[in-house]
Coordinates of C-alpha atoms in Angstrom, one line a residue:
Chain A
X1 CA 7.1 -21.1 -22.2
X2 CA 4.0 -20.3 -24.2
X3 CA 4.5 -20.1 -28.0
X4 CA 1.7 -18.8 -30.1
X5 CA 1.4 -19.3 -33.9
X6 CA -1.1 -17.7 -36.2
X7 CA -1.9 -19.0 -39.7
X8 CA -2.1 -17.6 -42.3
X9 CA 0.3 -14.7 -41.8
X10 CA -1.5 -12.7 -44.4
X11 CA -4.8 -13.0 -46.2
X12 CA -6.3 -10.9 -49.0
X13 CA -9.9 -11.6 -50.0
X14 CA -12.8 -10.0 -51.9
X15 CA -15.6 -8.5 -49.9
X16 CA -18.3 -10.9 -48.8
X17 CA -16.1 -13.9 -48.1
X18 CA -16.3 -15.9 -44.9
X19 CA -12.9 -16.2 -43.3
X20 CA -11.1 -18.5 -41.0
X21 CA -8.1 -17.3 -38.9
X22 CA -6.2 -19.9 -37.0
X23 CA -4.2 -19.7 -33.7
X24 CA -2.3 -22.5 -32.0
X25 CA -0.5 -22.4 -28.6
X26 CA 1.8 -24.7 -26.8
X27 CA 0.7 -24.4 -23.1
X28 CA -2.9 -25.5 -22.7
X29 CA -3.1 -24.4 -19.1
X30 CA -4.9 -21.2 -19.9
X31 CA -7.6 -19.3 -18.1
X32 CA -9.0 -17.9 -21.4
X33 CA -8.0 -16.5 -24.8
X34 CA -8.6 -13.1 -26.3
X35 CA -8.8 -12.1 -29.9
X36 CA -7.7 -8.5 -30.8
X37 CA -7.7 -6.3 -33.8
X38 CA -4.9 -3.9 -34.5
X39 CA -5.1 -1.2 -37.2
X40 CA -1.7 0.1 -38.5
X41 CA 0.1 2.2 -36.0
X42 CA -2.8 1.9 -33.5
X43 CA -3.6 0.2 -30.3
X44 CA -5.2 -3.2 -29.5
X45 CA -9.0 -3.5 -29.7
X46 CA -10.4 -6.5 -27.9
X47 CA -12.8 -8.4 -30.0
X48 CA -13.7 -11.5 -28.1
X49 CA -12.8 -13.2 -24.8
X50 CA -13.4 -17.0 -24.7
X51 CA -13.0 -18.7 -21.3
X52 CA -11.2 -22.0 -21.0
X53 CA -14.5 -23.7 -20.2
X54 CA -16.2 -22.4 -23.3
X55 CA -16.1 -23.9 -26.8
X56 CA -17.5 -20.9 -28.7
X57 CA -18.1 -17.2 -28.3
X58 CA -19.9 -14.9 -30.7
X59 CA -20.0 -11.2 -31.3
X60 CA -21.9 -10.0 -34.3
X61 CA -20.1 -11.4 -37.4
X62 CA -17.3 -12.8 -35.3
X63 CA -17.2 -16.3 -33.8
X64 CA -14.3 -17.7 -31.9
X65 CA -13.9 -21.3 -31.0
X66 CA -11.5 -22.9 -28.6
X67 CA -10.1 -26.4 -28.2
X68 CA -8.0 -26.0 -25.2
X69 CA -6.8 -29.6 -25.0
X70 CA -5.3 -29.4 -28.5
X71 CA -4.1 -25.8 -28.1
X72 CA -6.2 -24.3 -30.9
X73 CA -8.5 -21.4 -31.4
X74 CA -10.2 -20.2 -34.6
X75 CA -11.7 -16.9 -35.4
X76 CA -14.5 -16.9 -38.0
X77 CA -15.4 -13.7 -39.8
X78 CA -18.6 -13.9 -41.7
X79 CA -19.4 -11.8 -44.7
X80 CA -16.2 -9.8 -44.6
X81 CA -16.1 -6.1 -45.3
X82 CA -13.3 -3.7 -46.3
X83 CA -13.6 -2.2 -42.8
X84 CA -12.4 -5.5 -41.4
X85 CA -9.0 -4.9 -42.9
X86 CA -6.5 -5.0 -40.0
X87 CA -4.2 -7.4 -38.2
X88 CA -5.8 -9.9 -36.0
X89 CA -4.0 -11.1 -32.9
X90 CA -4.8 -14.0 -30.6
X91 CA -3.5 -14.0 -27.0
X92 CA -3.9 -17.0 -24.7
X93 CA -3.9 -16.1 -21.1
X94 CA -2.0 -18.2 -18.5
X95 CA -1.0 -15.6 -15.9
X96 CA -0.4 -13.0 -18.6
X97 CA -1.4 -12.7 -22.3
X98 CA 1.1 -14.0 -24.8
X99 CA 0.6 -12.7 -28.3
X100 CA 0.9 -14.4 -31.7
X101 CA 2.5 -12.6 -34.6
X102 CA -1.0 -12.0 -36.1
X103 CA -2.8 -12.4 -39.4
X104 CA -2.8 -9.4 -41.6
X105 CA -6.2 -9.2 -43.3
X106 CA -7.0 -7.2 -46.4
X107 CA -10.6 -7.2 -47.7
X108 CA -11.0 -5.5 -51.0
X109 CA -14.2 -4.2 -52.5
Chain B
X1 CA -17.3 2.9 -20.5
X2 CA -14.2 2.6 -18.3
X3 CA -10.9 2.6 -20.2
X4 CA -7.2 2.4 -19.7
X5 CA -5.6 5.8 -20.4
X6 CA -1.9 6.3 -21.4
X7 CA 0.1 9.5 -21.7
X8 CA 1.7 10.8 -23.7
X9 CA 0.6 9.3 -26.9
X10 CA 3.9 10.0 -28.5
X11 CA 7.3 10.8 -26.9
X12 CA 10.6 11.6 -28.6
X13 CA 13.7 11.4 -26.4
X14 CA 17.4 11.5 -26.9
X15 CA 19.5 8.4 -26.4
X16 CA 20.6 8.1 -22.8
X17 CA 17.7 10.2 -21.3
X18 CA 15.2 8.8 -18.8
X19 CA 11.6 8.5 -19.8
X20 CA 8.5 7.8 -17.8
X21 CA 5.4 6.4 -19.5
X22 CA 2.2 6.9 -17.6
X23 CA -0.9 4.8 -17.4
X24 CA -4.2 5.1 -15.5
X25 CA -5.7 1.6 -15.3
X26 CA -9.4 1.0 -14.8
X27 CA -10.2 1.9 -11.2
X28 CA -11.2 -1.5 -9.7
X29 CA -8.6 -3.5 -11.5
X30 CA -5.9 -5.3 -9.5
X31 CA -3.5 -6.7 -12.1
X32 CA -1.4 -4.4 -14.3
X33 CA 0.9 -5.0 -17.2
X34 CA 3.3 -3.4 -19.6
X35 CA 3.9 -4.7 -23.1
X36 CA 5.9 -3.3 -26.0
X37 CA 5.7 -3.7 -29.8
X38 CA 8.7 -2.8 -31.9
X39 CA 7.5 -1.6 -35.4
X40 CA 6.6 -4.6 -37.5
X41 CA 7.1 -7.1 -34.7
X42 CA 4.8 -8.9 -32.3
X43 CA 3.5 -7.6 -29.0
X44 CA 5.9 -8.7 -26.2
X45 CA 5.2 -9.0 -22.5
X46 CA 7.4 -6.9 -20.3
X47 CA 6.1 -7.0 -16.7
X48 CA 3.1 -7.8 -14.6
X49 CA 2.3 -6.1 -11.3
X50 CA 0.0 -7.1 -8.5
X51 CA -0.4 -6.1 -4.9
X52 CA 2.2 -3.4 -5.2
X53 CA 5.0 -5.6 -6.5
X54 CA 6.3 -7.1 -9.7
X55 CA 4.8 -10.6 -10.1
X56 CA 6.7 -11.5 -13.2
X57 CA 9.1 -9.9 -15.7
X58 CA 10.4 -10.9 -19.0
X59 CA 14.1 -11.1 -20.2
X60 CA 13.5 -7.7 -21.9
X61 CA 12.8 -6.1 -18.5
X62 CA 16.3 -5.5 -17.4
X63 CA 17.8 -3.1 -14.8
X64 CA 17.1 -0.2 -17.1
X65 CA 13.3 -0.7 -16.6
X66 CA 11.3 -0.1 -13.5
X67 CA 7.6 0.1 -12.7
X68 CA 5.7 2.0 -10.0
X69 CA 2.2 2.5 -8.7
X70 CA 2.9 5.7 -6.8
X71 CA -0.7 6.3 -5.9
X72 CA -4.1 4.6 -6.2
X73 CA -4.5 5.5 -9.8
X74 CA -1.3 5.8 -11.8
X75 CA 1.0 3.0 -13.1
X76 CA 4.3 4.1 -14.6
X77 CA 7.0 2.5 -16.6
X78 CA 10.5 4.2 -16.3
X79 CA 13.4 3.6 -18.7
X80 CA 16.5 5.0 -17.0
X81 CA 18.8 5.4 -19.9
X82 CA 17.1 5.0 -23.2
X83 CA 18.7 3.2 -26.2
X84 CA 17.8 3.4 -29.8
X85 CA 16.4 -0.2 -29.6
X86 CA 13.9 1.0 -27.0
X87 CA 11.9 2.7 -29.7
X88 CA 8.6 1.0 -29.8
X89 CA 4.9 1.3 -28.9
X90 CA 4.4 0.6 -25.2
X91 CA 1.0 -0.7 -24.1
X92 CA -0.4 -0.7 -20.6
X93 CA -3.1 -3.2 -19.6
X94 CA -5.2 -4.0 -16.6
X95 CA -7.8 -6.4 -15.3
X96 CA -9.7 -7.3 -12.2
X97 CA -8.7 -10.9 -11.8
X98 CA -6.3 -13.3 -13.5
X99 CA -9.1 -15.0 -15.5
X100 CA -11.0 -11.9 -16.6
X101 CA -10.7 -9.8 -19.7
X102 CA -7.6 -7.6 -20.1
X103 CA -8.1 -4.0 -21.2
X104 CA -5.4 -2.2 -23.1
X105 CA -4.6 1.4 -23.4
X106 CA -4.0 3.0 -26.8
X107 CA -0.3 3.0 -26.3
X108 CA 2.6 5.4 -26.1
X109 CA 4.9 5.6 -29.2
X110 CA 8.4 6.1 -27.9
X111 CA 11.0 7.3 -30.4
X112 CA 14.6 7.4 -29.2
X113 CA 16.9 9.5 -31.4

């Protein structure tokens, strides 16, 4: 059974910092892994999809890395902005997505 | 850009009543999913659906739940007799193949009173 852990659970940083959000998962037989953003009371916005054969995937200020064999993924956020404040979820995909509990990010001006 | 559409966005129902949550997946997608998120908790898998049948369901998905794809476009989740603990946000998702990106709807917030 896939277990997904995200560290830290919460993060509060000043604007401009570069951030690292960590995700670990127990079943490495994944097709891919998705990172999502969730604003309070809202839906899931897909940020990045990284395939199991890839090591990195980039979109703007976001960069996701994947080490499938060790069951880890990392989301880097460069030059954080207050608009980045949200909960970030990782979801490795075997035959379904299994979500972690998320990292709640607050970026203050 | 194609998107997954869920209706209604918010539904309030009395305990014991039946509810149907509706989803319109992206048109060429083949795999369909329902997830739920109780307030303050993580997003949990309920059921996956492929080729007009359930391919997997979680322990949460008991006999009170059912899913249907009644036509070529809709995908529904029915809860037969709602309980207070069914109050949650319910998300529908779809994708073309098992190894492609999953697209999520904006969710239906179900409140059972």
